[in-house]
PDB file of C-alpha atoms in Angstrom:
ATOM      1  CA  MET A   1      46.523  51.211 -86.146  1.00 93.00           C
ATOM      2  CA  LYS A   2      44.340  52.973 -88.715  1.00 97.00           C
ATOM      3  CA  ILE A   3      41.346  50.767 -89.553  1.00 98.00           C
ATOM      4  CA  ALA A   4      38.808  51.331 -92.338  1.00 98.00           C
ATOM      5  CA  CYS A   5      35.286  49.936 -92.227  1.00 98.00           C
ATOM      6  CA  LEU A   6      33.779  49.229 -95.651  1.00 98.00           C
ATOM      7  CA  GLY A   7      30.099  49.851 -96.246  1.00 98.00           C
ATOM      8  CA  TRP A   8      27.504  49.731 -99.002  1.00 98.00           C
ATOM      9  CA  GLY A   9      24.121  49.491 -97.259  1.00 96.00           C
ATOM     10  CA  SER A  10      22.526  50.570 -93.992  1.00 96.00           C
ATOM     11  CA  LEU A  11      25.862  51.196 -92.244  1.00 96.00           C
ATOM     12  CA  ILE A  12      26.069  54.363 -94.356  1.00 96.00           C
ATOM     13  CA  TRP A  13      22.817  55.997 -93.210  1.00 95.00           C
ATOM     14  CA  ASP A  14      22.360  54.141 -89.907  1.00 96.00           C
ATOM     15  CA  PRO A  15      25.722  53.430 -88.237  1.00 97.00           C
ATOM     16  CA  ARG A  16      24.072  53.476 -84.788  1.00 96.00           C
ATOM     17  CA  THR A  17      26.822  53.060 -82.199  1.00 94.00           C
ATOM     18  CA  LEU A  18      29.503  51.859 -84.630  1.00 97.00           C
ATOM     19  CA  PRO A  19      32.594  53.846 -83.543  1.00 97.00           C
ATOM     20  CA  ILE A  20      33.493  55.468 -86.860  1.00 97.00           C
ATOM     21  CA  GLN A  21      34.324  58.947 -87.970  1.00 93.00           C
ATOM     22  CA  ARG A  22      31.017  60.047 -89.487  1.00 84.00           C
ATOM     23  CA  THR A  23      32.387  60.853 -92.946  1.00 93.00           C
ATOM     24  CA  TRP A  24      31.859  58.071 -95.459  1.00 97.00           C
ATOM     25  CA  HIS A  25      34.359  58.326 -98.295  1.00 98.00           C
ATOM     26  CA  GLN A  26      33.068  57.282-101.708  1.00 97.00           C
ATOM     27  CA  ASP A  27      36.324  55.863-103.094  1.00 98.00           C
ATOM     28  CA  GLY A  28      36.353  52.419-101.484  1.00 98.00           C
ATOM     29  CA  PRO A  29      37.557  49.273-103.222  1.00 98.00           C
ATOM     30  CA  LEU A  30      35.494  47.570-105.909  1.00 98.00           C
ATOM     31  CA  ILE A  31      33.394  44.742-104.433  1.00 98.00           C
ATOM     32  CA  PRO A  32      30.832  42.437-106.092  1.00 98.00           C
ATOM     33  CA  ILE A  33      27.639  43.329-104.208  1.00 97.00           C
ATOM     34  CA  GLU A  34      23.978  42.576-104.858  1.00 98.00           C
ATOM     35  CA  PHE A  35      20.565  42.684-103.148  1.00 98.00           C
ATOM     36  CA  ALA A  36      20.761  38.960-102.496  1.00 98.00           C
ATOM     37  CA  ARG A  37      19.976  38.372 -98.815  1.00 98.00           C
ATOM     38  CA  GLN A  38      16.474  38.055 -97.443  1.00 97.00           C
ATOM     39  CA  SER A  39      16.828  39.413 -93.923  1.00 95.00           C
ATOM     40  CA  SER A  40      14.814  38.289 -90.917  1.00 91.00           C
ATOM     41  CA  ASP A  41      12.690  41.464 -91.157  1.00 94.00           C
ATOM     42  CA  GLY A  42      11.836  40.821 -94.809  1.00 94.00           C
ATOM     43  CA  ARG A  43      14.149  43.284 -96.563  1.00 96.00           C
ATOM     44  CA  LEU A  44      16.404  42.269 -99.436  1.00 98.00           C
ATOM     45  CA  THR A  45      19.809  43.478 -98.269  1.00 98.00           C
ATOM     46  CA  LEU A  46      23.128  43.947 -99.995  1.00 98.00           C
ATOM     47  CA  VAL A  47      25.764  41.271 -99.576  1.00 98.00           C
ATOM     48  CA  ILE A  48      28.947  40.213-101.272  1.00 97.00           C
ATOM     49  CA  GLU A  49      28.064  37.996-104.227  1.00 96.00           C
ATOM     50  CA  PRO A  50      31.103  36.921-106.282  1.00 95.00           C
ATOM     51  CA  SER A  51      29.103  36.509-109.512  1.00 95.00           C
ATOM     52  CA  SER A  52      27.953  40.157-109.421  1.00 96.00           C
ATOM     53  CA  ILE A  53      29.650  43.034-111.206  1.00 95.00           C
ATOM     54  CA  PRO A  54      31.855  44.927-108.719  1.00 97.00           C
ATOM     55  CA  VAL A  55      30.738  48.375-107.566  1.00 98.00           C
ATOM     56  CA  ARG A  56      32.666  51.084-105.730  1.00 98.00           C
ATOM     57  CA  SER A  57      32.161  50.671-101.971  1.00 98.00           C
ATOM     58  CA  LEU A  58      32.270  53.390 -99.328  1.00 98.00           C
ATOM     59  CA  TRP A  59      34.499  53.502 -96.262  1.00 98.00           C
ATOM     60  CA  ALA A  60      34.949  55.268 -92.946  1.00 98.00           C
ATOM     61  CA  ILE A  61      37.775  55.384 -90.412  1.00 98.00           C
ATOM     62  CA  MET A  62      37.146  53.511 -87.168  1.00 98.00           C
ATOM     63  CA  ASP A  63      37.950  55.200 -83.877  1.00 96.00           C
ATOM     64  CA  ARG A  64      41.370  54.160 -82.599  1.00 95.00           C
ATOM     65  CA  MET A  65      41.224  50.563 -81.344  1.00 94.00           C
ATOM     66  CA  GLU A  66      42.676  47.114 -81.938  1.00 97.00           C
ATOM     67  CA  ILE A  67      41.511  45.154 -84.978  1.00 97.00           C
ATOM     68  CA  ASP A  68      39.731  42.473 -82.895  1.00 97.00           C
ATOM     69  CA  THR A  69      37.779  45.164 -81.049  1.00 97.00           C
ATOM     70  CA  ALA A  70      36.843  46.889 -84.318  1.00 98.00           C
ATOM     71  CA  ARG A  71      35.672  43.584 -85.757  1.00 98.00           C
ATOM     72  CA  ASP A  72      33.580  42.912 -82.664  1.00 97.00           C
ATOM     73  CA  LYS A  73      32.009  46.393 -82.807  1.00 98.00           C
ATOM     74  CA  LEU A  74      30.952  45.797 -86.423  1.00 98.00           C
ATOM     75  CA  ARG A  75      29.603  42.354 -85.495  1.00 98.00           C
ATOM     76  CA  ASP A  76      27.522  43.986 -82.731  1.00 97.00           C
ATOM     77  CA  ARG A  77      26.189  46.667 -85.099  1.00 97.00           C
ATOM     78  CA  GLU A  78      25.199  44.036 -87.644  1.00 96.00           C
ATOM     79  CA  GLY A  79      23.448  41.886 -85.016  1.00 95.00           C
ATOM     80  CA  ILE A  80      25.630  38.895 -85.791  1.00 96.00           C
ATOM     81  CA  PRO A  81      25.999  36.416 -82.898  1.00 96.00           C
ATOM     82  CA  LYS A  82      29.514  35.984 -81.476  1.00 96.00           C
ATOM     83  CA  GLU A  83      29.788  32.441 -82.787  1.00 96.00           C
ATOM     84  CA  TYR A  84      29.481  33.830 -86.330  1.00 95.00           C
ATOM     85  CA  ILE A  85      32.385  36.295 -86.098  1.00 96.00           C
ATOM     86  CA  LYS A  86      33.641  34.784 -89.380  1.00 96.00           C
ATOM     87  CA  ASN A  87      30.871  36.820 -91.031  1.00 97.00           C
ATOM     88  CA  ILE A  88      32.922  39.933 -90.336  1.00 98.00           C
ATOM     89  CA  GLY A  89      35.752  40.108 -92.837  1.00 98.00           C
ATOM     90  CA  VAL A  90      39.109  41.413 -91.737  1.00 98.00           C
ATOM     91  CA  TRP A  91      42.301  42.116 -93.619  1.00 98.00           C
ATOM     92  CA  SER A  92      45.591  43.782 -92.778  1.00 98.00           C
ATOM     93  CA  PHE A  93      48.947  43.990 -94.538  1.00 96.00           C
ATOM     94  CA  GLY A  94      50.585  40.571 -94.606  1.00 95.00           C
ATOM     95  CA  ASP A  95      47.258  38.699 -94.721  1.00 97.00           C
ATOM     96  CA  ASP A  96      46.056  36.770 -97.761  1.00 97.00           C
ATOM     97  CA  ILE A  97      44.061  38.883-100.192  1.00 97.00           C
ATOM     98  CA  PRO A  98      40.324  38.064 -99.968  1.00 96.00           C
ATOM     99  CA  GLY A  99      38.962  36.779-103.276  1.00 94.00           C
ATOM    100  CA  SER A 100      35.985  39.136-103.156  1.00 95.00           C
ATOM    101  CA  ILE A 101      38.198  42.236-102.786  1.00 97.00           C
ATOM    102  CA  PRO A 102      41.251  41.463-104.948  1.00 96.00           C
ATOM    103  CA  ASP A 103      42.733  44.982-104.900  1.00 96.00           C
ATOM    104  CA  ILE A 104      42.326  45.577-101.163  1.00 98.00           C
ATOM    105  CA  ASP A 105      46.070  45.912-100.591  1.00 98.00           C
ATOM    106  CA  VAL A 106      46.546  48.508-103.328  1.00 98.00           C
ATOM    107  CA  TRP A 107      43.471  50.410-102.178  1.00 98.00           C
ATOM    108  CA  ALA A 108      44.454  50.317 -98.471  1.00 98.00           C
ATOM    109  CA  LYS A 109      47.907  51.641 -99.267  1.00 98.00           C
ATOM    110  CA  SER A 110      46.457  54.428-101.437  1.00 98.00           C
ATOM    111  CA  VAL A 111      44.219  55.715 -98.610  1.00 98.00           C
ATOM    112  CA  GLY A 112      46.716  55.125 -95.808  1.00 98.00           C
ATOM    113  CA  VAL A 113      44.954  52.482 -93.728  1.00 98.00           C
ATOM    114  CA  ASP A 114      46.592  49.524 -92.004  1.00 98.00           C
ATOM    115  CA  ALA A 115      43.571  47.213 -91.795  1.00 98.00           C
ATOM    116  CA  VAL A 116      40.068  46.842 -93.207  1.00 98.00           C
ATOM    117  CA  ILE A 117      36.860  45.292 -91.847  1.00 98.00           C
ATOM    118  CA  TRP A 118      33.553  44.603 -93.574  1.00 98.00           C
ATOM    119  CA  THR A 119      30.349  42.589 -93.270  1.00 98.00           C
ATOM    120  CA  ALA A 120      30.986  39.292 -95.034  1.00 97.00           C
ATOM    121  CA  LEU A 121      27.508  37.815 -95.234  1.00 95.00           C
ATOM    122  CA  GLY A 122      26.498  35.947 -98.356  1.00 95.00           C
ATOM    123  CA  PRO A 123      23.240  35.375-100.197  1.00 97.00           C
ATOM    124  CA  LYS A 124      20.234  33.837 -98.482  1.00 97.00           C
ATOM    125  CA  PHE A 125      16.787  33.419 -99.980  1.00 98.00           C
ATOM    126  CA  SER A 126      13.686  31.439 -99.001  1.00 95.00           C
ATOM    127  CA  GLY A 127      15.482  30.333 -95.843  1.00 94.00           C
ATOM    128  CA  GLN A 128      18.393  28.795 -97.779  1.00 96.00           C
ATOM    129  CA  LYS A 129      21.856  30.123 -96.935  1.00 95.00           C
ATOM    130  CA  GLY A 130      23.936  30.512-100.059  1.00 95.00           C
ATOM    131  CA  LYS A 131      20.896  30.693-102.367  1.00 97.00           C
ATOM    132  CA  LEU A 132      21.179  33.597-104.793  1.00 97.00           C
ATOM    133  CA  PRO A 133      17.742  34.711-105.970  1.00 98.00           C
ATOM    134  CA  SER A 134      17.475  35.573-109.632  1.00 98.00           C
ATOM    135  CA  VAL A 135      16.470  39.148-110.354  1.00 98.00           C
ATOM    136  CA  GLU A 136      13.033  37.839-111.343  1.00 98.00           C
ATOM    137  CA  GLU A 137      12.699  36.002-108.020  1.00 98.00           C
ATOM    138  CA  ALA A 138      13.745  39.150-106.155  1.00 98.00           C
ATOM    139  CA  VAL A 139      11.143  41.258-107.984  1.00 98.00           C
ATOM    140  CA  LEU A 140       8.415  38.670-107.396  1.00 98.00           C
ATOM    141  CA  TYR A 141       9.364  38.483-103.719  1.00 98.00           C
ATOM    142  CA  LEU A 142       9.202  42.275-103.316  1.00 98.00           C
ATOM    143  CA  ARG A 143       5.747  42.247-104.954  1.00 98.00           C
ATOM    144  CA  THR A 144       4.495  39.956-102.144  1.00 97.00           C
ATOM    145  CA  LEU A 145       5.397  42.452 -99.414  1.00 98.00           C
ATOM    146  CA  SER A 146       2.948  44.844 -97.803  1.00 97.00           C
ATOM    147  CA  GLY A 147       2.640  47.242 -94.886  1.00 98.00           C
ATOM    148  CA  THR A 148       5.679  48.029 -92.772  1.00 97.00           C
ATOM    149  CA  VAL A 149       7.688  45.172 -94.303  1.00 97.00           C
ATOM    150  CA  LEU A 150       7.258  46.721 -97.745  1.00 98.00           C
ATOM    151  CA  ASP A 151       8.021  50.179 -96.334  1.00 97.00           C
ATOM    152  CA  GLU A 152      11.287  48.936 -94.782  1.00 97.00           C
ATOM    153  CA  ALA A 153      12.297  47.062 -97.950  1.00 98.00           C
ATOM    154  CA  ARG A 154      11.714  50.200-100.038  1.00 98.00           C
ATOM    155  CA  ARG A 155      13.514  52.384 -97.483  1.00 97.00           C
ATOM    156  CA  TYR A 156      16.585  50.137 -97.517  1.00 98.00           C
ATOM    157  CA  ILE A 157      16.801  50.073-101.310  1.00 98.00           C
ATOM    158  CA  CYS A 158      16.165  53.812-101.723  1.00 98.00           C
ATOM    159  CA  ASN A 159      18.576  54.826 -98.919  1.00 97.00           C
ATOM    160  CA  THR A 160      21.403  52.789-100.423  1.00 97.00           C
ATOM    161  CA  PRO A 161      23.923  55.235-101.905  1.00 97.00           C
ATOM    162  CA  ALA A 162      23.451  55.833-105.641  1.00 97.00           C
ATOM    163  CA  GLN A 163      26.960  54.591-106.422  1.00 97.00           C
ATOM    164  CA  ILE A 164      25.881  51.085-105.388  1.00 98.00           C
ATOM    165  CA  ASP A 165      24.510  50.632-108.887  1.00 97.00           C
ATOM    166  CA  THR A 166      23.716  46.943-109.188  1.00 98.00           C
ATOM    167  CA  ALA A 167      21.748  44.999-111.791  1.00 98.00           C
ATOM    168  CA  TYR A 168      18.998  44.205-109.267  1.00 98.00           C
ATOM    169  CA  ARG A 169      18.764  47.831-108.177  1.00 98.00           C
ATOM    170  CA  ARG A 170      18.296  48.987-111.755  1.00 98.00           C
ATOM    171  CA  ARG A 171      15.517  46.423-112.159  1.00 98.00           C
ATOM    172  CA  PHE A 172      13.851  47.572-108.900  1.00 98.00           C
ATOM    173  CA  GLU A 173      13.899  51.144-110.215  1.00 98.00           C
ATOM    174  CA  LEU A 174      12.297  49.995-113.468  1.00 98.00           C
ATOM    175  CA  GLU A 175       9.652  47.806-111.803  1.00 98.00           C
ATOM    176  CA  PHE A 176       8.802  49.926-108.733  1.00 98.00           C
ATOM    177  CA  GLY A 177      10.239  53.385-109.385  1.00 97.00           C
ATOM    178  CA  TRP A 178      12.455  53.068-106.289  1.00 97.00           C
ATOM    179  CA  LYS A 179      15.260  55.547-106.923  1.00 96.00           C
ATOM    180  CA  PRO A 180      18.150  56.454-104.592  1.00 95.00           C
ATOM    181  CA  THR A 181      17.285  59.235-102.155  1.00 91.00           C
ATOM    182  CA  GLN A 182      20.940  60.097-101.480  1.00 70.00           C
TER     183      GLN A 182
END
């Protein structure tokens, strides 16, 4: 089974031990993504946010394995506890089309993959799961950071591939001058 792993954030520049072929293709499906999750280390990370304008994701081929194993490997890489496996999206032909990736079947067929996995975390802000920060709240939050937390937040935003061109990212560039390094 040929499995694709979708990516848009740190998986691209820091796959760690994720068993993928190291080439990230830039023609992934369109997905509504935004810097809408306050991570435990203070960064604002990219997550699927249905109200956002879709951007072109990236993808890589997983090493040959079963879909459940691939899903578990991505869960491990993302540091998601086993009981939250639902936060790793999975789709293969015959499955229902996920609402956040409506053209996944057409895309998968066009690139010759049988199944697709992705990180399916949603927004989280000020400790509230599901809370989408406004762009103003995100900017104000980033202004409160300092030291290594600020450095890591900047690194994450700047290392995100340029094609992940979101409304929040454009505002961060305007406010802080944080431009893509890739």
